[in-house]
Short mmCIF file of C-alpha atoms in Angstrom, two decimals:
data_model
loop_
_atom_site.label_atom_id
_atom_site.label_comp_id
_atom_site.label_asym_id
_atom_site.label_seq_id
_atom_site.Cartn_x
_atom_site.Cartn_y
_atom_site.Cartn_z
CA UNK A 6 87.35 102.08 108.69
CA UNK A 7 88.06 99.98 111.61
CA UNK A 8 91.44 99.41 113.35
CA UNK A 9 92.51 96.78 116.21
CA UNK A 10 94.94 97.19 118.84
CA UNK A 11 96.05 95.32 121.70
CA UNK A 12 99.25 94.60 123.76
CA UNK A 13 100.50 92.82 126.73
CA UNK A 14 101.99 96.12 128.36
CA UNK A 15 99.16 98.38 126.76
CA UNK A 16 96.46 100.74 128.55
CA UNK A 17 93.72 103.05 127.28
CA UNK A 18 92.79 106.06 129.19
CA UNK A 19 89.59 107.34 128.06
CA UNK A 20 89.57 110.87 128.92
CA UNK A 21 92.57 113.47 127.81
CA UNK A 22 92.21 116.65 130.53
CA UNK A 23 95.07 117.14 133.09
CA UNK A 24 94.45 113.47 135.16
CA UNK A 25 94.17 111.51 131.63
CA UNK A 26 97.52 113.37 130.48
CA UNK A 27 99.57 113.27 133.75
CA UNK A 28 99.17 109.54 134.02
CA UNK A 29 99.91 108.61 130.23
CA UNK A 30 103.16 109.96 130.82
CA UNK A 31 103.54 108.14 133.97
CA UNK A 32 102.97 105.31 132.22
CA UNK A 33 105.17 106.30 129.46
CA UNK A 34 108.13 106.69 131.36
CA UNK A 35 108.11 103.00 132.43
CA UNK A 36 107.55 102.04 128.68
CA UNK A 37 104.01 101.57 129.26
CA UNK A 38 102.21 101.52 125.36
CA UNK A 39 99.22 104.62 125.96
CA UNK A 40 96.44 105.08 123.74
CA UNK A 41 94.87 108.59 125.16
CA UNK A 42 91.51 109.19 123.70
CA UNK A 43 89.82 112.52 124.14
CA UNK A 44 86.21 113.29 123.00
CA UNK A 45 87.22 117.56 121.62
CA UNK A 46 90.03 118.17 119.57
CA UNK A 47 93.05 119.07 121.20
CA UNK A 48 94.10 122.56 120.39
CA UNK A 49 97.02 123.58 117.79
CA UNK A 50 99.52 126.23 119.50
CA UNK A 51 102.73 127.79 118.02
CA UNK A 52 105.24 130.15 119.66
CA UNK A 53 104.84 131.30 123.96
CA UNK A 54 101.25 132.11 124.12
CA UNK A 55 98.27 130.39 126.54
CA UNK A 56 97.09 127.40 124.85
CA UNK A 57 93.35 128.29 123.90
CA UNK A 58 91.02 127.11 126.18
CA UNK A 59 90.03 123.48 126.06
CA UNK A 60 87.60 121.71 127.70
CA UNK A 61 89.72 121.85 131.02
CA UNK A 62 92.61 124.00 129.83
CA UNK A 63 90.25 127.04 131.00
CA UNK A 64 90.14 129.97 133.02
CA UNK A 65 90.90 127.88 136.55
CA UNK A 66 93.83 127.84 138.43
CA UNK A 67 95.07 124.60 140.33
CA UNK A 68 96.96 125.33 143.52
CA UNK A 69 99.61 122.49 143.27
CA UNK A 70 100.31 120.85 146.57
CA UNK A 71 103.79 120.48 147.10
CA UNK A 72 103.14 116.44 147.54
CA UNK A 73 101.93 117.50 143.40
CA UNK A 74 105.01 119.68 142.76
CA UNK A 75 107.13 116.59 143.66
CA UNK A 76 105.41 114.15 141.27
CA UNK A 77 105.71 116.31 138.61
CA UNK A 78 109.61 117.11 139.50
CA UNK A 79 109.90 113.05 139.45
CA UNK A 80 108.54 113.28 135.70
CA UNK A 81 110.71 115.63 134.87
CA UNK A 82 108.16 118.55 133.63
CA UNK A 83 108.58 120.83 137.02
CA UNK A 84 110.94 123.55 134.92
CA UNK A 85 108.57 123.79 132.23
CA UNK A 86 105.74 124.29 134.72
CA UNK A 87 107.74 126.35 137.30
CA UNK A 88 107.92 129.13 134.40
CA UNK A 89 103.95 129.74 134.75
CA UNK A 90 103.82 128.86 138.79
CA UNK A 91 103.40 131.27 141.47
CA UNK A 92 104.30 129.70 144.87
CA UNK A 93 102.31 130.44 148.27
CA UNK A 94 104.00 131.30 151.30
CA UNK A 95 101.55 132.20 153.44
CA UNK A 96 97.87 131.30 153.92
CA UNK A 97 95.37 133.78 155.58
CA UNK A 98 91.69 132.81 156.36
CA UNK A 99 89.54 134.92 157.36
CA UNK A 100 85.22 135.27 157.62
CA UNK A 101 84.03 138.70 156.85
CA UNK A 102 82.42 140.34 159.84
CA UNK A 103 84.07 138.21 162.37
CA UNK A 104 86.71 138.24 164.95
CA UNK A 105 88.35 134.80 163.95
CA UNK A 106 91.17 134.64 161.63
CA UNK A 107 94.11 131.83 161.46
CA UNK A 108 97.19 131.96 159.20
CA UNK A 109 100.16 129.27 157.73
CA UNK A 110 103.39 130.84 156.80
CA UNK A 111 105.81 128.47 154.88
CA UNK A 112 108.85 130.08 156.73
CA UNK A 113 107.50 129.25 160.27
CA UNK A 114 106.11 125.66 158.77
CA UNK A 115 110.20 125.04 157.29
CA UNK A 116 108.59 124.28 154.26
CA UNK A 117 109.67 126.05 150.98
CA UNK A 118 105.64 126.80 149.98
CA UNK A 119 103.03 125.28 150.84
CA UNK A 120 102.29 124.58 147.02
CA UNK A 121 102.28 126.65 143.51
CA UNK A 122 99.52 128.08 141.71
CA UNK A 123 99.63 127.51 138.19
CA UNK A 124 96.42 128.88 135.62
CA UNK A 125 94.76 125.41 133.80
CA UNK A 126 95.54 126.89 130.62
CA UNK A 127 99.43 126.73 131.10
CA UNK A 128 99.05 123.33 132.88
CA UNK A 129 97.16 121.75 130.02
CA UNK A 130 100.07 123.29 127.52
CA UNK A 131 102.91 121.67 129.10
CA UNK A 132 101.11 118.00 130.19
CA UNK A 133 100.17 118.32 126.31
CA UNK A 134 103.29 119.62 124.39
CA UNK A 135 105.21 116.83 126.44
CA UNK A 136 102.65 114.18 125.72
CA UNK A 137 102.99 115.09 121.62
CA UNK A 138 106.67 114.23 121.99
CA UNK A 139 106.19 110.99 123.75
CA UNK A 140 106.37 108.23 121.24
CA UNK A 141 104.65 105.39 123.89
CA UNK A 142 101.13 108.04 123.92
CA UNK A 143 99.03 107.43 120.78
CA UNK A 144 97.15 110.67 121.14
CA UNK A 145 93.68 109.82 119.17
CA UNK A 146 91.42 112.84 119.76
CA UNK A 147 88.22 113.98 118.30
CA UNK A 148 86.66 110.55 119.30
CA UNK A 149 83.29 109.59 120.97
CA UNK A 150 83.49 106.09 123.26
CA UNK A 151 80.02 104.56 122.64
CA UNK A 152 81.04 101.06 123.88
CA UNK A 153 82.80 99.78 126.83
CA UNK A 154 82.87 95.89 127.40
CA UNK A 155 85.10 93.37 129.03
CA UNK A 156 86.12 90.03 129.27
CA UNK A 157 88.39 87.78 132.12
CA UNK A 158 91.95 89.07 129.60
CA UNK A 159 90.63 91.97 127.99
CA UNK A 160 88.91 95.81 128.18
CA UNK A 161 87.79 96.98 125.24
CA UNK A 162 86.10 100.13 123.63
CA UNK A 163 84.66 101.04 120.53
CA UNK A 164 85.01 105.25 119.30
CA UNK A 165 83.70 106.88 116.42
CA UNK A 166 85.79 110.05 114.93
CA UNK A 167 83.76 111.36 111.32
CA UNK A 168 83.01 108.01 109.88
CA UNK A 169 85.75 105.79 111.38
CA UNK A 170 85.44 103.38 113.99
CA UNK A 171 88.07 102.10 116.11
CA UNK A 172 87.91 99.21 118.37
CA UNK A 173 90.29 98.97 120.88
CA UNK A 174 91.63 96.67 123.71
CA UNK A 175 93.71 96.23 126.10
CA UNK A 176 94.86 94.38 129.68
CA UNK A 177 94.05 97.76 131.46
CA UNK A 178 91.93 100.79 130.56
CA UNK A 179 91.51 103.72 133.07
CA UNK A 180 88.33 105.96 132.92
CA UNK A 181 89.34 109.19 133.28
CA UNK A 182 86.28 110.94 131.34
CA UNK A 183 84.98 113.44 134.30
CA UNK A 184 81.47 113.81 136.18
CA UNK A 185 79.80 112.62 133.65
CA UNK A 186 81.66 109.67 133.14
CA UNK A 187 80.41 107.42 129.76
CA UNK A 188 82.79 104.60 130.93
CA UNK A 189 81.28 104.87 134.21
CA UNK A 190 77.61 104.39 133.40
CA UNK A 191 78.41 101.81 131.02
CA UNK A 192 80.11 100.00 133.99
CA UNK A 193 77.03 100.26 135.61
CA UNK A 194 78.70 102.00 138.50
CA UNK A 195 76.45 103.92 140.56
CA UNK A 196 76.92 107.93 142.26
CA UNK A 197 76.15 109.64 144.89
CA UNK A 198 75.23 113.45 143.85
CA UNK A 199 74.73 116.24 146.41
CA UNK A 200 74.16 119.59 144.86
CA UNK A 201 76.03 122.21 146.65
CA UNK A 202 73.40 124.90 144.75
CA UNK A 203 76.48 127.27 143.89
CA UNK A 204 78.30 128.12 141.01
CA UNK A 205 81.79 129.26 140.55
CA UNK A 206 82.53 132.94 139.68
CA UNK A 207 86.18 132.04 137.90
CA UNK A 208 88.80 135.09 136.64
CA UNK A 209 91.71 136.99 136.98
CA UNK A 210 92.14 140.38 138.56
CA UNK A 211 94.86 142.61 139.18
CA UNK A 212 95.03 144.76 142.97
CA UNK A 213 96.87 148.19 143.88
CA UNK A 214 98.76 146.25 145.93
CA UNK A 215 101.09 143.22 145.22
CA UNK A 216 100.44 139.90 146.07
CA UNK A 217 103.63 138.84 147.93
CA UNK A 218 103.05 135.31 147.13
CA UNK A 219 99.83 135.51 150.15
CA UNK A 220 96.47 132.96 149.28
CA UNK A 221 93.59 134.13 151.21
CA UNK A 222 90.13 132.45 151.75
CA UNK A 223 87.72 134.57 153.26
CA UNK A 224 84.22 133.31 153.80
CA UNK A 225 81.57 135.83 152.92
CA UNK A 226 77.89 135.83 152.84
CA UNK A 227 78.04 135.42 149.28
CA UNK A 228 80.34 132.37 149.27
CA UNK A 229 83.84 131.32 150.34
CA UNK A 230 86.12 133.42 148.11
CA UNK A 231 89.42 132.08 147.46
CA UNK A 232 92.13 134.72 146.02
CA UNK A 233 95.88 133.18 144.98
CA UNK A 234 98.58 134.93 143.70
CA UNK A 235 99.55 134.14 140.42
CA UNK A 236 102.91 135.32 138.18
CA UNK A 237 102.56 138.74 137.65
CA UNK A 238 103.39 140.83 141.05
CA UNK A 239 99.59 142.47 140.74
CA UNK A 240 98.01 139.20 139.59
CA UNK A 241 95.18 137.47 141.51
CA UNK A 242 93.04 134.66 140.56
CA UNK A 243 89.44 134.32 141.62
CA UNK A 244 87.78 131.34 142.77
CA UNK A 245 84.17 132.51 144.52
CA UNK A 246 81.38 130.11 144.49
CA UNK A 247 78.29 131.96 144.64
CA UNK A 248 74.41 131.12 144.93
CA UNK A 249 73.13 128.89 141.83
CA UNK A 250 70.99 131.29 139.83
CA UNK A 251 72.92 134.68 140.96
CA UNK A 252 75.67 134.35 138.12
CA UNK A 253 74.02 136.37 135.99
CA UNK A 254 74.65 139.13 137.84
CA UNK A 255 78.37 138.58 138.20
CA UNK A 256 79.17 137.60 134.10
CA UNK A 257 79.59 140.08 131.21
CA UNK A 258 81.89 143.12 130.91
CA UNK A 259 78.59 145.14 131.71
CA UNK A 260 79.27 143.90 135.19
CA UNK A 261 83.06 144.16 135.75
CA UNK A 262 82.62 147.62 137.94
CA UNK A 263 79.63 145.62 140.13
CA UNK A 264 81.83 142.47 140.50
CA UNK A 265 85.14 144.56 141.43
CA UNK A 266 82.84 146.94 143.86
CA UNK A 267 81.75 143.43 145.19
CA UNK A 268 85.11 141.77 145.86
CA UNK A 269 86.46 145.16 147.25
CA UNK A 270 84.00 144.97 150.01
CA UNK A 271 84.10 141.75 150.75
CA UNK A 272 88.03 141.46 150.80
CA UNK A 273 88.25 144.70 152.25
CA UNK A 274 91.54 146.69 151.18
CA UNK A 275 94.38 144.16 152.46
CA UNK A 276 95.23 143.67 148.41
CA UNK A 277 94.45 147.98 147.63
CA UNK A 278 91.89 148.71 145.24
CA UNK A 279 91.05 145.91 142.60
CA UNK A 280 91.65 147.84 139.38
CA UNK A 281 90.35 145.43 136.61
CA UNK A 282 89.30 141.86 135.85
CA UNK A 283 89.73 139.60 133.43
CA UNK A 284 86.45 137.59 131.80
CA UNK A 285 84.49 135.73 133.71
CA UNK A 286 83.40 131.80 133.85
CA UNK A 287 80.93 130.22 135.66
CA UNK A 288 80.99 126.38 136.55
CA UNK A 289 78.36 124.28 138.80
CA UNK A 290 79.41 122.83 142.04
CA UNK A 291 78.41 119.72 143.29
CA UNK A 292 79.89 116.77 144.65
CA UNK A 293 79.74 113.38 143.03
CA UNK A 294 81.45 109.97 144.05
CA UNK A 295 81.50 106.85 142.29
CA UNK A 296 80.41 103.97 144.16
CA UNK A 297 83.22 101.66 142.96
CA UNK A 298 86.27 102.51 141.69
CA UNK A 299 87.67 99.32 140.15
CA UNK A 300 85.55 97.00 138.32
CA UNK A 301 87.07 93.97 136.60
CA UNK A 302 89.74 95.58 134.34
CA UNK A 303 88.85 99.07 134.51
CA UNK A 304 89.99 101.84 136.94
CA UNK A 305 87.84 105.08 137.52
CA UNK A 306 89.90 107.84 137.97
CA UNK A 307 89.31 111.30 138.55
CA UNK A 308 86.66 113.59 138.12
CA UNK A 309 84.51 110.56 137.00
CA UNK A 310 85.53 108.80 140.70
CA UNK A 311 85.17 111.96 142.78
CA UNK A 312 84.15 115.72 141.95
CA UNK A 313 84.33 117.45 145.03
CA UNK A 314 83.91 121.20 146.00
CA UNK A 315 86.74 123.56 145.29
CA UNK A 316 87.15 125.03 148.72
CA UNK A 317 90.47 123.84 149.72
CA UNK A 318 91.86 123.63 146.25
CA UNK A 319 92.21 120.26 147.06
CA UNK A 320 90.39 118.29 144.30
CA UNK A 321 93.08 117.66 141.46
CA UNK A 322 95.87 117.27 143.85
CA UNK A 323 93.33 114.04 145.10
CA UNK A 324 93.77 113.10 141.57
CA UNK A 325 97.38 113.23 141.21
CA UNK A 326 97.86 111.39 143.82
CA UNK A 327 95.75 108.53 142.95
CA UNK A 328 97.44 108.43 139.99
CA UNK A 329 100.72 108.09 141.17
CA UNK A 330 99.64 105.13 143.42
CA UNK A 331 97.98 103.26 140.85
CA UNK A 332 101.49 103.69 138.90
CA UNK A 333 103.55 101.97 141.96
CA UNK A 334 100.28 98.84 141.92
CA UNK A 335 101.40 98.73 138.07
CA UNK A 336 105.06 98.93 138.09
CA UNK A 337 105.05 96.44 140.92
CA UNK A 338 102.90 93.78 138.20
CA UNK A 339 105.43 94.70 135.46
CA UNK A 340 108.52 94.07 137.87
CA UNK A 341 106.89 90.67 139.15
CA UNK A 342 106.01 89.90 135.49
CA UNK A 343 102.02 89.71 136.25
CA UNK A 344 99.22 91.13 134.72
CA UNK A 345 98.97 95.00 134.56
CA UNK A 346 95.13 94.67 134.51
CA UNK A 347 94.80 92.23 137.30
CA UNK A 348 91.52 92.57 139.03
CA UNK A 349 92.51 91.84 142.03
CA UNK A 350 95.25 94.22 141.69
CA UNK A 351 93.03 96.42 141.05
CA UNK A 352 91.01 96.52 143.99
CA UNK A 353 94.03 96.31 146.06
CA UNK A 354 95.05 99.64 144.41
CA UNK A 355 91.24 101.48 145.70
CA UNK A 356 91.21 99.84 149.06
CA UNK A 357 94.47 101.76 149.22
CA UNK A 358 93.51 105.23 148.48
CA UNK A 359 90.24 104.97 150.44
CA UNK A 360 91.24 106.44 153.46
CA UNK A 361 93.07 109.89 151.89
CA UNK A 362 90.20 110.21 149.82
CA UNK A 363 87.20 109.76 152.22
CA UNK A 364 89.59 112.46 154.38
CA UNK A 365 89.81 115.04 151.67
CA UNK A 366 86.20 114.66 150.95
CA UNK A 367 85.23 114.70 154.20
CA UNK A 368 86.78 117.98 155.19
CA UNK A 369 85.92 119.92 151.54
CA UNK A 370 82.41 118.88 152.19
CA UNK A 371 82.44 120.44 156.36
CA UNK A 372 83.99 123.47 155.36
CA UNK A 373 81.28 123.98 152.72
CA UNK A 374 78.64 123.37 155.01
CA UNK A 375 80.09 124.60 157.99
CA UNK A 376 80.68 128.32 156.97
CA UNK A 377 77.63 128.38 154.56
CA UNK A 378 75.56 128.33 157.67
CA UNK A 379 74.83 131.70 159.65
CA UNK A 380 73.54 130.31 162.58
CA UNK A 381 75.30 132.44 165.21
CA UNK A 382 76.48 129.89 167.29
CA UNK A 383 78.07 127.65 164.84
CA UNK A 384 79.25 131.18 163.67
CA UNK A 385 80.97 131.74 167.05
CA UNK A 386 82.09 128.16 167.04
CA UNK A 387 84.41 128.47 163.53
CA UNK A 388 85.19 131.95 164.56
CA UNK A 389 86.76 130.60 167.69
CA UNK A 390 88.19 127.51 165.55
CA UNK A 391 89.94 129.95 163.88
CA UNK A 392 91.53 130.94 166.25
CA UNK A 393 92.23 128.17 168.53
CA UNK A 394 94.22 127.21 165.38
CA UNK A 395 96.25 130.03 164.93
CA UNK A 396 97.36 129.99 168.80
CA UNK A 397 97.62 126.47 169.76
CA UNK A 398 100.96 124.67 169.45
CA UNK A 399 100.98 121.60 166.96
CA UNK A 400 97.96 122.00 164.56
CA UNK A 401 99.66 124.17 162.10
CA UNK A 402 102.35 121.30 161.36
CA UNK A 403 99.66 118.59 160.94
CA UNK A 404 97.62 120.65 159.11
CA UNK A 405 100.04 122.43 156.53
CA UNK A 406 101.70 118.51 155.95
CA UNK A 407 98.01 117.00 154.97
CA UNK A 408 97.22 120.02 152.71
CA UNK A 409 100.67 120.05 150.59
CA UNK A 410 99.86 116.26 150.29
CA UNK A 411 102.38 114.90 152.55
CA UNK A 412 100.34 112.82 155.21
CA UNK A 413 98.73 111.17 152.43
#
């Protein structure tokens, strides 16, 4: 069976995780036609539960910026999402063994949190129930691209789903099909890779103590381990990147006493005794950015333009907010009655976003590095960082406004 589509005012997205679905309905809303195609089967779900984990509807938790928060307020879905959220009001880091220690509280900063932590699995839910009710998103999931061309008026893919095949064009399509981006490599776009050789330890725990909305990252010998409140007054999640080839010994419910002993000495007992855990996930961390991300009619977005390191919690937020600026480049064609897939456009839209991307990249990427090296005097040198930051006037307010996302 083969179908045909195409429309002045119509995009594809090729990819359906949390990027693919937050800009289909931003599209949506200004009566933008979507056709959303996802290579796994979106999940059924009934009644209040977790949606079942989905490709990325897993066990991660995105810290929302509040730069995030807003865009989603502006599409209407921040009371559905507030309902699974956990805000932070304060921000503690810390390095185990060391003197330095800085901290952001949202009260001193006149800020109402610095963001909201919200587990994937919930996210995915809401972006997906709402997308379902959208009648401008033609949801078509179960598909594999295996063709990506373009002309000077068209982008067009081909997808097989069992034994149909459906070609597909239109003005604008937007590649939103993570790392390993098909629509990418058929672009011929080029990456640079650097393999941070960790993998992240991902779960949920719950503490003695209660969480009182506090995110902490301590850097430990083991890896920078992030711990966020989530809803739930006992409820942590885990975020600890750990040496590639160690998560073995961190995975299986053989190992929950070893991996609780293990946070409880590297946290120390500022959250009380960690009394269980939830499963664990691993996922590989490295960081991989597209050389281009515009090429003729096509925009790479997300994952598939930049994976970085999860360090800062920053990566998704990135996403969002490209997003949302490639929105105001289309509404601006639709309000001037010009192409939505111009190609100059296009590029106009990436030079735009370079510089808050190359910033958020360039300070995941340091932090990695920087505190994954022991040498003692680049030890002393963070330590001291650390602290300069806590004590001297100014810095907080500069840097609490570029991580919510509002200096972007």
């Amino acid at each position: 069976m083969q179908s045909e589509t195409q429309s002045e005012h119509n995009v594809i997205i090729v990819g359906g995780g949390m990027v693919g679905l937050s800009m289909a309905l931003m599209l949506a809303r200004h009566n933008i036609h979507v056709q959303l195609l996802e290579a796994i089967k979106y999940p059924e779900f009934d009644g209040n539960e977790v949606v079942p984990y989905h490709s990325s509807f897993d066990a991660r938790n995105t810290a929302l910026s509040r730069r995030s928060v807003q865009i989603y307020q502006q599409l209407g879905l921040w009371n559905a999402l507030q309902e699974h959220a956990t805000p932070i009001l304060q921000v503690h880091i810390t390095e185990q063994g060391s003197f330095g220690k800085a901290r952001l509280i949202a009260d001193e900063e006149r800020v109402e949190s610095f963001g909201q932590v919200i587990e994937n699995a919930w996210l995915g839910r809401v972006l997906l129930t709402e997308v379902r009710k959208q009648p401008l998103i033609e949801l078509i999931d179960g598909v594999e691209v295996t063709s990506l061309t373009q002309d000077a008026e068209l982008a067009c893919v081909e997808a097989k789903r069992d034994d149909e095949v459906l070609t597909l064009s239109a003005k604008l399509l937007i590649a939103a099909d993570g790392r390993d981006s098909f629509c990418r490599q058929a672009l011929g776009v080029g990456v640079d890779v650097h393999d941070y050789d960790q993998v992240a330890i991902v779960t949920a725990v719950q503490t003695s103590k209660p969480h009182q909305q506090v995110g902490f990252e301590r850097f430990s010998e083991l890896g920078p381990l992030a711990l966020l409140p989530l809803p739930g007054e006992y409820r942590r999640s885990v975020v600890w990147p750990v040496k590639k080839g160690t998560e073995s010994e961190w995975l299986g419910e053989k190992n929950d006493q070893h991996f609780l002993d293990a946070l409880q000495k590297t946290y120390g007992d500022r959250a009380g005794k960690f009394e269980k855990t939830g499963q664990r996930f691993c996922f590989p961390l490295s960081q991989v950015l597209a050389h281009k991300q515009a090429v003729g009619r096509v925009v790479i977005m997300g994952n598939a333009a930049h994976t970085i390191h999860p360090v800062a919690g920053q990566g998704f937020n990135l996403c969002l907010r490209d997003a949302f600026v490639l929105l105001r480049f289309i509404t601006e064609q639709l309000e001037n009655s010009n192409d939505i897939g111009e190609p100059e456009m296009l590029k106009a839209y990436e030079q735009a976003r370079l510089q808050d991307q190359q910033r958020v990249i360039r300070f995941c990427d340091s932090v990695v590095r920087g505190f994954s090296n022991n040498n003692p005097i680049l030890k002393l040198l963070r330590n001291t960082g650390l602290v300069a930051f806590d004590v001297i006037p100014g810095i907080k307010p500069l840097v609490a406004n570029y991580a919510m996302g509002l200096k972007a």
